[in-house]
XYZ file of C-alpha atoms in Angstrom:
545
model
C -61.792 25.546 19.800
C -60.294 23.017 17.912
C -58.463 25.450 15.799
C -57.050 27.092 18.949
C -55.655 23.745 19.959
C -54.283 22.936 16.525
C -52.408 26.437 16.665
C -51.221 25.739 20.383
C -49.952 22.289 19.276
C -47.965 23.820 16.290
C -46.531 26.580 18.653
C -45.405 24.059 21.193
C -43.769 21.865 18.433
C -41.925 24.718 16.813
C -40.672 25.606 19.971
C -39.311 22.366 20.665
C -37.580 22.090 17.525
C -35.937 25.451 17.895
C -34.932 24.602 21.421
C -33.279 21.338 20.281
C -31.560 23.189 17.406
C -30.309 25.778 19.418
C -28.878 23.168 22.361
C -27.287 20.740 19.755
C -26.112 22.834 16.837
C -26.028 26.428 17.732
C -24.785 26.348 21.572
C -21.575 23.998 20.675
C -20.555 26.361 18.010
C -20.983 29.588 20.144
C -19.053 27.664 22.856
C -16.406 26.661 20.302
C -15.539 30.021 19.082
C -15.493 31.435 22.645
C -11.867 32.303 23.455
C -10.196 29.872 25.661
C -13.100 27.156 25.256
C -10.593 24.609 24.014
C -8.548 25.074 27.380
C -11.647 24.031 29.484
C -12.166 20.909 27.539
C -12.295 18.096 29.472
C -12.384 15.331 26.733
C -9.820 12.593 27.103
C -7.978 12.980 23.915
C -7.859 17.023 24.057
C -3.918 17.072 23.659
C -3.034 19.171 20.742
C -5.442 19.993 18.001
C -7.634 17.002 17.444
C -10.036 18.241 14.769
C -9.990 16.117 11.750
C -10.147 17.298 8.010
C -14.332 16.080 8.195
C -14.987 18.256 11.356
C -14.801 15.335 13.718
C -12.523 15.262 16.902
C -11.115 12.183 18.523
C -13.300 12.761 21.778
C -16.887 12.991 20.063
C -16.490 9.579 18.298
C -19.316 7.721 20.039
C -18.059 4.408 18.814
C -14.968 3.934 21.088
C -15.465 2.692 24.647
C -13.951 4.663 27.679
C -11.526 2.175 28.107
C -10.349 2.216 24.330
C -10.136 6.177 24.574
C -8.187 5.900 27.983
C -5.775 3.504 26.465
C -5.219 5.739 23.369
C -4.664 8.859 25.757
C -1.925 6.908 27.761
C -0.098 6.394 24.563
C -0.034 10.010 23.632
C 0.571 11.210 27.347
C 4.298 10.047 27.273
C 5.622 13.206 25.508
C 7.394 10.928 22.857
C 5.654 13.192 20.239
C 5.922 16.393 21.669
C 5.669 19.003 18.782
C 8.571 20.875 20.612
C 10.912 18.210 20.097
C 9.883 16.693 16.573
C 8.906 19.553 14.113
C 7.529 17.607 11.093
C 4.416 15.908 11.284
C 5.932 12.701 9.750
C 8.807 12.511 12.408
C 6.018 13.228 15.181
C 3.810 10.268 13.768
C 6.761 7.920 13.765
C 7.710 8.975 17.142
C 4.249 8.035 18.639
C 4.225 4.992 20.925
C 1.617 3.468 18.424
C 4.520 3.087 15.883
C 6.720 1.932 18.526
C 5.016 -1.076 19.547
C 7.895 -3.943 19.968
C 7.540 -7.469 18.744
C 9.024 -10.235 20.956
C 12.226 -12.029 20.418
C 12.282 -13.700 17.202
C 12.838 -17.483 16.867
C 14.684 -19.163 14.124
C 11.372 -20.055 12.651
C 10.134 -16.279 12.567
C 12.680 -15.197 10.484
C 12.308 -15.838 6.557
C 16.085 -16.394 5.895
C 19.304 -17.261 7.834
C 22.241 -15.450 7.097
C 24.425 -18.409 5.858
C 21.796 -19.500 3.591
C 21.137 -16.243 1.983
C 25.056 -15.735 1.320
C 25.473 -19.162 -0.098
C 22.603 -18.532 -2.427
C 24.324 -14.939 -3.174
C 27.693 -16.648 -3.992
C 26.087 -19.005 -6.461
C 24.112 -16.383 -8.257
C 27.634 -14.185 -8.651
C 29.406 -17.161 -10.047
C 26.767 -18.040 -12.433
C 26.541 -14.637 -13.556
C 30.558 -14.208 -13.859
C 30.408 -17.632 -16.280
C 27.622 -16.197 -18.115
C 29.307 -12.809 -18.865
C 32.441 -14.911 -19.971
C 30.614 -16.986 -22.470
C 28.665 -13.917 -23.475
C 31.948 -11.623 -23.977
C 33.719 -14.314 -26.024
C 30.681 -14.604 -28.508
C 30.647 -10.957 -28.829
C 34.190 -10.731 -29.541
C 34.166 -13.330 -31.943
C 31.628 -11.218 -34.177
C 33.207 -7.953 -33.330
C 30.442 -6.459 -31.155
C 31.703 -4.777 -27.994
C 29.354 -4.841 -25.113
C 29.500 -2.679 -21.782
C 31.462 -4.750 -19.255
C 29.763 -4.003 -15.808
C 31.812 -5.702 -12.612
C 29.455 -6.998 -10.355
C 30.570 -6.022 -6.561
C 30.028 -8.957 -4.169
C 29.160 -6.987 -0.955
C 27.758 -9.031 2.147
C 26.904 -5.847 3.426
C 24.665 -4.937 0.373
C 21.285 -3.067 1.508
C 19.354 -5.517 -0.606
C 20.811 -8.464 1.516
C 20.011 -6.719 4.734
C 16.391 -6.106 3.520
C 16.085 -9.857 2.795
C 17.488 -10.818 6.132
C 15.097 -8.153 8.000
C 11.880 -10.019 6.673
C 10.141 -11.870 9.630
C 6.628 -13.196 10.103
C 5.484 -9.945 11.311
C 6.311 -7.599 8.257
C 8.786 -7.142 5.190
C 10.932 -4.676 7.390
C 11.187 -3.248 10.994
C 10.116 0.348 11.772
C 13.742 1.587 12.665
C 15.733 -0.645 9.893
C 18.424 1.449 8.473
C 18.972 -1.060 5.773
C 15.763 0.439 4.190
C 17.127 3.830 3.773
C 20.048 2.884 2.060
C 18.111 0.410 -0.101
C 16.093 3.289 -1.482
C 19.575 5.165 -2.118
C 20.936 2.348 -3.974
C 17.732 1.761 -6.101
C 18.181 5.438 -7.055
C 21.748 5.435 -8.027
C 23.352 2.103 -8.228
C 24.549 1.290 -11.802
C 22.253 -1.011 -13.881
C 24.041 -4.246 -15.404
C 21.557 -5.751 -17.169
C 17.804 -5.591 -18.320
C 15.705 -8.216 -19.075
C 11.821 -9.144 -19.492
C 10.215 -10.111 -16.044
C 9.230 -14.049 -15.427
C 5.632 -13.363 -16.220
C 6.514 -11.903 -19.500
C 8.805 -14.778 -20.254
C 6.111 -17.143 -19.869
C 4.164 -15.693 -22.404
C 6.948 -16.768 -25.271
C 5.711 -13.873 -27.437
C 2.310 -15.193 -27.582
C -0.982 -14.326 -26.097
C -4.309 -15.260 -25.576
C -6.323 -12.366 -26.905
C -9.891 -13.892 -25.921
C -8.892 -13.199 -22.628
C -9.965 -9.704 -21.050
C -7.508 -9.981 -18.349
C -4.074 -10.007 -20.437
C -1.078 -11.295 -18.323
C 1.537 -8.843 -19.723
C -0.126 -6.121 -21.948
C 0.827 -2.589 -22.524
C 1.960 -2.611 -18.833
C 5.378 -2.944 -19.694
C 7.810 -3.687 -16.983
C 11.476 -4.940 -16.851
C 13.772 -6.604 -14.543
C 16.933 -4.491 -13.960
C 19.835 -6.154 -12.128
C 21.830 -3.637 -10.184
C 25.702 -3.768 -9.881
C 25.710 -5.100 -6.174
C 23.448 -7.709 -7.660
C 20.365 -6.378 -6.326
C 17.421 -6.595 -8.446
C 14.492 -4.111 -9.075
C 11.164 -4.077 -11.100
C 10.942 -1.210 -13.269
C 7.745 0.389 -14.321
C 7.899 3.367 -16.806
C 5.735 6.333 -17.087
C 2.761 5.625 -19.119
C 0.732 8.901 -18.329
C 0.912 12.044 -16.524
C 0.237 12.585 -12.860
C -2.897 14.702 -13.451
C -4.920 12.548 -16.014
C -7.395 10.479 -14.167
C -8.607 7.312 -15.496
C -11.488 7.776 -18.320
C -14.785 6.901 -17.063
C -15.412 4.296 -19.596
C -12.468 2.567 -18.422
C -12.822 -0.782 -16.512
C -10.387 -1.530 -13.691
C -8.753 -4.354 -15.545
C -7.949 -2.643 -18.678
C -6.742 0.641 -16.851
C -3.184 1.823 -17.442
C -0.695 1.053 -14.767
C 0.775 4.257 -13.110
C 4.438 4.186 -11.871
C 3.576 6.905 -9.260
C 1.195 4.661 -7.801
C 3.783 2.056 -7.071
C 5.783 4.770 -5.290
C 3.136 6.180 -3.172
C 1.809 2.878 -2.361
C 4.954 2.262 -0.696
C 4.889 5.345 1.191
C 1.256 4.999 2.308
C 2.035 1.311 3.562
C 4.753 2.473 5.596
C 2.485 5.363 7.151
C -0.191 2.918 7.663
C 2.438 0.728 9.626
C 1.519 -2.437 7.647
C 5.000 -2.747 6.215
C 3.898 -5.157 3.414
C 4.766 -3.298 0.337
C 8.452 -3.655 -0.862
C 10.551 -0.655 -1.120
C 10.024 1.447 -4.336
C 11.757 4.639 -5.278
C 11.175 6.897 -8.349
C 14.264 6.577 -10.874
C 15.170 8.430 -14.355
C 16.353 5.586 -16.211
C 18.584 5.825 -19.780
C 16.619 3.662 -22.267
C 19.813 3.184 -24.027
C 22.410 2.947 -21.611
C 20.660 1.064 -18.964
C 18.429 -1.150 -21.026
C 19.357 -1.309 -24.613
C 22.862 -1.817 -24.375
C 22.773 -3.790 -21.281
C 20.262 -6.499 -22.231
C 21.330 -10.010 -23.352
C 17.806 -10.946 -24.317
C 17.349 -10.750 -28.237
C 13.558 -10.375 -28.155
C 13.975 -7.303 -26.023
C 16.563 -5.799 -28.262
C 14.077 -6.213 -31.140
C 11.473 -4.102 -30.151
C 13.428 -0.563 -29.498
C 13.184 1.851 -32.347
C 13.737 5.609 -32.741
C 10.408 7.632 -33.052
C 9.926 10.686 -35.862
C 10.825 13.037 -32.649
C 14.324 11.111 -32.327
C 13.219 9.756 -29.001
C 14.581 6.048 -28.052
C 11.169 3.859 -27.426
C 10.175 0.307 -26.778
C 7.483 -1.958 -26.536
C 6.016 -5.194 -25.050
C 6.781 -8.174 -26.960
C 3.244 -9.671 -26.572
C 1.647 -9.904 -29.999
C -1.432 -7.947 -29.692
C 0.635 -4.839 -28.295
C 3.557 -4.932 -30.713
C 2.620 -1.531 -31.995
C 4.216 1.677 -31.478
C 1.298 3.352 -30.289
C 1.594 1.427 -27.221
C 5.583 2.207 -27.100
C 6.923 3.951 -23.932
C 9.972 6.711 -24.908
C 12.653 8.275 -23.537
C 13.211 12.076 -23.929
C 15.157 11.497 -25.871
C 16.976 8.883 -23.866
C 15.738 9.618 -20.322
C 12.624 7.618 -18.904
C 11.003 8.018 -15.470
C 9.961 5.027 -13.706
C 9.589 3.126 -10.421
C 11.947 0.764 -9.289
C 10.379 -1.670 -6.886
C 12.755 -3.949 -4.957
C 12.696 -7.653 -5.517
C 11.645 -10.156 -2.767
C 14.319 -13.035 -2.254
C 13.898 -15.750 -4.978
C 11.406 -18.512 -4.896
C 14.040 -21.287 -4.340
C 14.907 -19.894 -0.953
C 11.737 -18.177 0.231
C 8.860 -19.907 -1.426
C 5.429 -17.974 -1.782
C 2.073 -19.003 -2.748
C -0.526 -16.944 -4.362
C -3.969 -17.309 -2.991
C -7.223 -15.763 -5.001
C -8.944 -13.034 -2.942
C -11.804 -14.005 -1.427
C -13.634 -10.716 -2.681
C -12.097 -11.222 -6.259
C -14.027 -9.086 -8.738
C -15.327 -10.411 -11.997
C -12.958 -9.820 -14.689
C -15.576 -9.702 -17.622
C -17.803 -6.780 -19.022
C -21.078 -8.629 -17.283
C -21.409 -10.395 -14.315
C -21.105 -9.997 -10.666
C -19.355 -12.194 -8.026
C -21.070 -13.873 -5.017
C -20.052 -11.191 -2.599
C -21.498 -8.427 -4.877
C -24.787 -9.967 -4.601
C -24.888 -11.407 -1.123
C -24.637 -9.028 1.727
C -23.946 -11.930 4.097
C -21.042 -13.419 2.118
C -18.710 -12.828 4.862
C -20.577 -15.233 7.134
C -19.794 -18.090 4.610
C -16.093 -17.121 4.144
C -15.890 -17.073 8.275
C -16.662 -20.978 7.994
C -14.070 -21.596 5.476
C -10.372 -22.417 6.041
C -8.276 -20.274 6.343
C -10.306 -17.455 7.278
C -12.219 -19.439 10.470
C -9.127 -18.759 12.724
C -6.134 -17.013 12.774
C -5.535 -13.416 11.481
C -5.962 -14.063 7.948
C -9.441 -12.631 7.562
C -8.137 -9.650 9.549
C -5.377 -9.136 7.108
C -7.530 -9.184 4.218
C -9.355 -6.340 5.871
C -5.928 -4.487 6.440
C -5.269 -4.929 2.517
C -9.159 -3.840 1.671
C -8.453 -0.525 3.628
C -5.226 -0.051 2.079
C -6.741 -0.745 -1.715
C -9.828 1.640 -0.683
C -7.179 4.622 0.160
C -5.486 4.140 -3.156
C -8.481 3.310 -5.147
C -7.081 0.002 -6.225
C -9.947 -2.544 -7.622
C -7.343 -4.800 -9.020
C -6.490 -7.163 -6.096
C -7.645 -10.235 -7.619
C -4.756 -12.518 -5.698
C -2.405 -12.277 -2.669
C 0.601 -13.738 -1.750
C 2.260 -14.945 1.499
C 5.335 -16.665 2.379
C 4.943 -20.485 2.935
C 7.354 -20.199 5.607
C 5.091 -18.521 7.918
C 1.961 -20.521 7.451
C -1.488 -19.331 8.103
C -0.455 -16.795 10.323
C 2.019 -14.793 7.800
C 1.256 -11.400 6.620
C -0.267 -10.744 3.227
C 2.080 -8.980 0.772
C 0.600 -6.130 -0.790
C 2.375 -6.303 -4.205
C 1.415 -4.750 -7.758
C -0.277 -1.181 -6.677
C 0.101 0.376 -10.033
C -3.456 0.596 -10.852
C -3.887 2.565 -7.557
C -4.534 6.531 -7.500
C -6.173 6.594 -11.052
C -9.146 8.841 -9.967
C -8.928 11.071 -7.112
C -12.786 12.433 -7.866
C -14.437 8.970 -6.956
C -14.149 6.714 -4.100
C -15.060 3.062 -5.086
C -17.003 1.876 -1.847
C -17.251 -1.586 -3.153
C -13.483 -1.745 -2.231
C -14.259 -1.716 1.305
C -16.582 -4.936 1.199
C -14.713 -6.886 3.555
C -14.619 -4.426 6.096
C -18.430 -3.529 5.874
C -19.520 -7.328 5.509
C -17.406 -8.823 8.115
C -17.490 -5.836 10.611
C -14.141 -6.636 12.333
C -10.946 -4.610 12.492
C -7.632 -4.738 14.206
C -7.474 -2.417 16.961
C -3.963 -1.250 16.167
C -5.348 -0.711 12.633
C -8.259 1.291 13.961
C -6.108 3.617 16.289
C -3.765 4.492 13.421
C -6.660 5.602 11.256
C -7.793 7.662 14.119
C -4.546 9.210 14.635
C -4.138 9.975 10.902
C -7.373 11.640 10.846
C -6.267 14.625 13.434
C -4.636 17.484 12.249
C -1.903 17.126 14.205
C -0.953 13.923 11.799
C -3.067 14.547 8.899
C -2.761 11.482 6.468
C -2.573 14.038 3.375
C 0.242 15.940 5.102
C 2.549 13.315 6.001
C 1.994 11.346 2.838
C 3.088 14.795 1.014
C 5.913 14.882 3.492
C 7.073 11.437 2.744
C 6.824 11.563 -0.691
C 8.758 14.926 -0.885
C 11.857 12.591 -0.309
C 11.516 10.923 -3.551
C 13.667 12.347 -6.448
C 10.566 12.415 -8.915
C 8.324 14.308 -6.528
C 5.617 15.594 -6.769
C 4.733 12.137 -6.825
C 1.044 12.826 -6.309
C -1.104 15.857 -7.209
C -3.036 17.635 -4.478
C -6.338 16.149 -5.452
C -5.263 12.716 -4.811
C -3.381 13.847 -1.709
C -6.945 15.215 -0.510
C -8.899 12.314 -1.721
C -6.796 10.031 1.058
C -8.312 12.293 3.976
C -11.976 12.078 2.173
C -11.446 8.044 1.965
C -10.081 8.018 5.503
C -13.236 9.303 6.765
C -15.174 7.030 4.946
C -13.334 3.989 6.422
C -13.914 5.468 9.838
C -17.706 5.810 9.251
C -18.056 2.510 8.176
C -16.507 1.108 11.417
C -18.865 3.383 13.187
C -21.766 2.055 11.637
C -20.526 -1.801 12.563
C -19.812 -0.722 16.142
C -23.160 0.920 16.339
C -24.772 -2.531 15.092
C -22.625 -4.935 16.878
C -20.971 -3.141 19.695
C -17.169 -2.370 19.853
C -16.459 -5.844 21.773
C -17.579 -7.687 18.508
C -15.897 -5.367 15.970
C -12.788 -4.128 17.506
C -10.074 -7.152 17.656
C -7.428 -6.777 19.784
C -4.102 -7.800 18.196
C -1.473 -6.594 20.781
C -1.204 -6.712 24.639
C 0.617 -4.755 27.058
C 3.362 -7.126 28.901
C 5.041 -4.202 30.778
C 4.751 -0.772 31.414
C 6.070 0.733 28.167
C 4.430 0.561 24.729
C 7.719 -1.076 23.484
C 7.045 -3.997 25.558
C 3.552 -4.714 23.774
C 3.135 -7.884 21.986
C 0.899 -9.205 19.428
C -1.760 -11.686 20.360
C -3.425 -14.169 17.851
C -6.950 -13.502 16.957
C -7.933 -16.775 18.703
C -7.058 -15.111 22.083
C -9.454 -12.203 21.603
C -13.180 -11.611 21.742
C -13.774 -11.762 18.283
């Protein structure tokens, strides 16, 4: 009798398991394959193809409230991103209302620079340059040395000036600023009139403390190039091929810096609508004509040599890398690299550098507090300036950005002092990104996973980029295709972006499942009119977090 009861119980259990399996797994697949099934979907976000690269669709994400989904639907329903009117995914993305949220009229204090102040600064710089060149040419003529004589064009309409004037408290540039496209073109093509070491390398004065693990300059050679319109760019030369992954034994702080990572980071930052990375392009530089023959720095001139392959090469002046094996070489003179637009000088637009609360341990052993304490963020939330305003939310934006590019080297961040605690964070120095496509360093997401808060606008854009209609890898591929050094990233790195994006969304999912959407998703804009263009940002203190 007992055996019959056991058999009956077994049959009933197996039947229940099979029924559940059929109902929840097999039946949805059958329905999905039926012709016209998509046409009868009553899901709020069923416009277009909403299936993501990980098999999710926007309507079956359980952790958005009904209000959030309806708000998102209303943003898509105005037809501005109709695929019949916008052919490319990138164009469709930038036409979406989420990328057309207006900012209020900017007051004087919300613009970084005023035109009169910047023009006066520009004129003084040009005058000093002309005096310097006069003395330099006289000295060169006295010893019968000929030097290139590039005239500086004083241009009040220069694209870099427009870029500097466009910086405000919300971002480095507006979404529709035509000066950015002009600036990218100028960075690619404008004549270089002089080359020099960057200020941090000059501060070394030819010596280094080799007891430090973190080298202030190292073999990550970079140069400051001045252009004919007096714009300035940081040049980072190519050190390794695009398909070379960072070796598994490399620590993040001794990894090579990659010029293509700088270029790709600018495009990703723009696609995420952060607009906190200065404009960057790829450019082929003539090592002899653009650097050796234009520089006035004798230290820089002294590190040039011709390799056995007859290529022109140079290396950093820091003593521990004054070796030819650390050199970068042209082919024979042409060398590709990234050109990053300089920000306004510190004398007219002061910035401060602040340690990242989630800074890593720059030693071969040991861990930081956040790596050992899962409640670390509770302590950070009590500290100024993270206990109010948007600073912590901006840190989380930066962590998401760094996770997508795989950058573990964010030890500091910078802000413009004029904008105070509410200013945005600058996402500089991204050359250690895109080193490994085969590994996702989830510890980079610690600010998000430990604090469990995220801006609503950031979350909505991440969701948008997870849809096939806008897929992140596709819009990145299209955007990077505009650069003259294309392809900038390999397909492996592009596809890794989709995979990492899903990891970010799953992290938010876990937070909302644990705390609820009201505690996790922070409203950072509000609708003051009927159109998305009239939405305004709100302070973190105005919301429910």
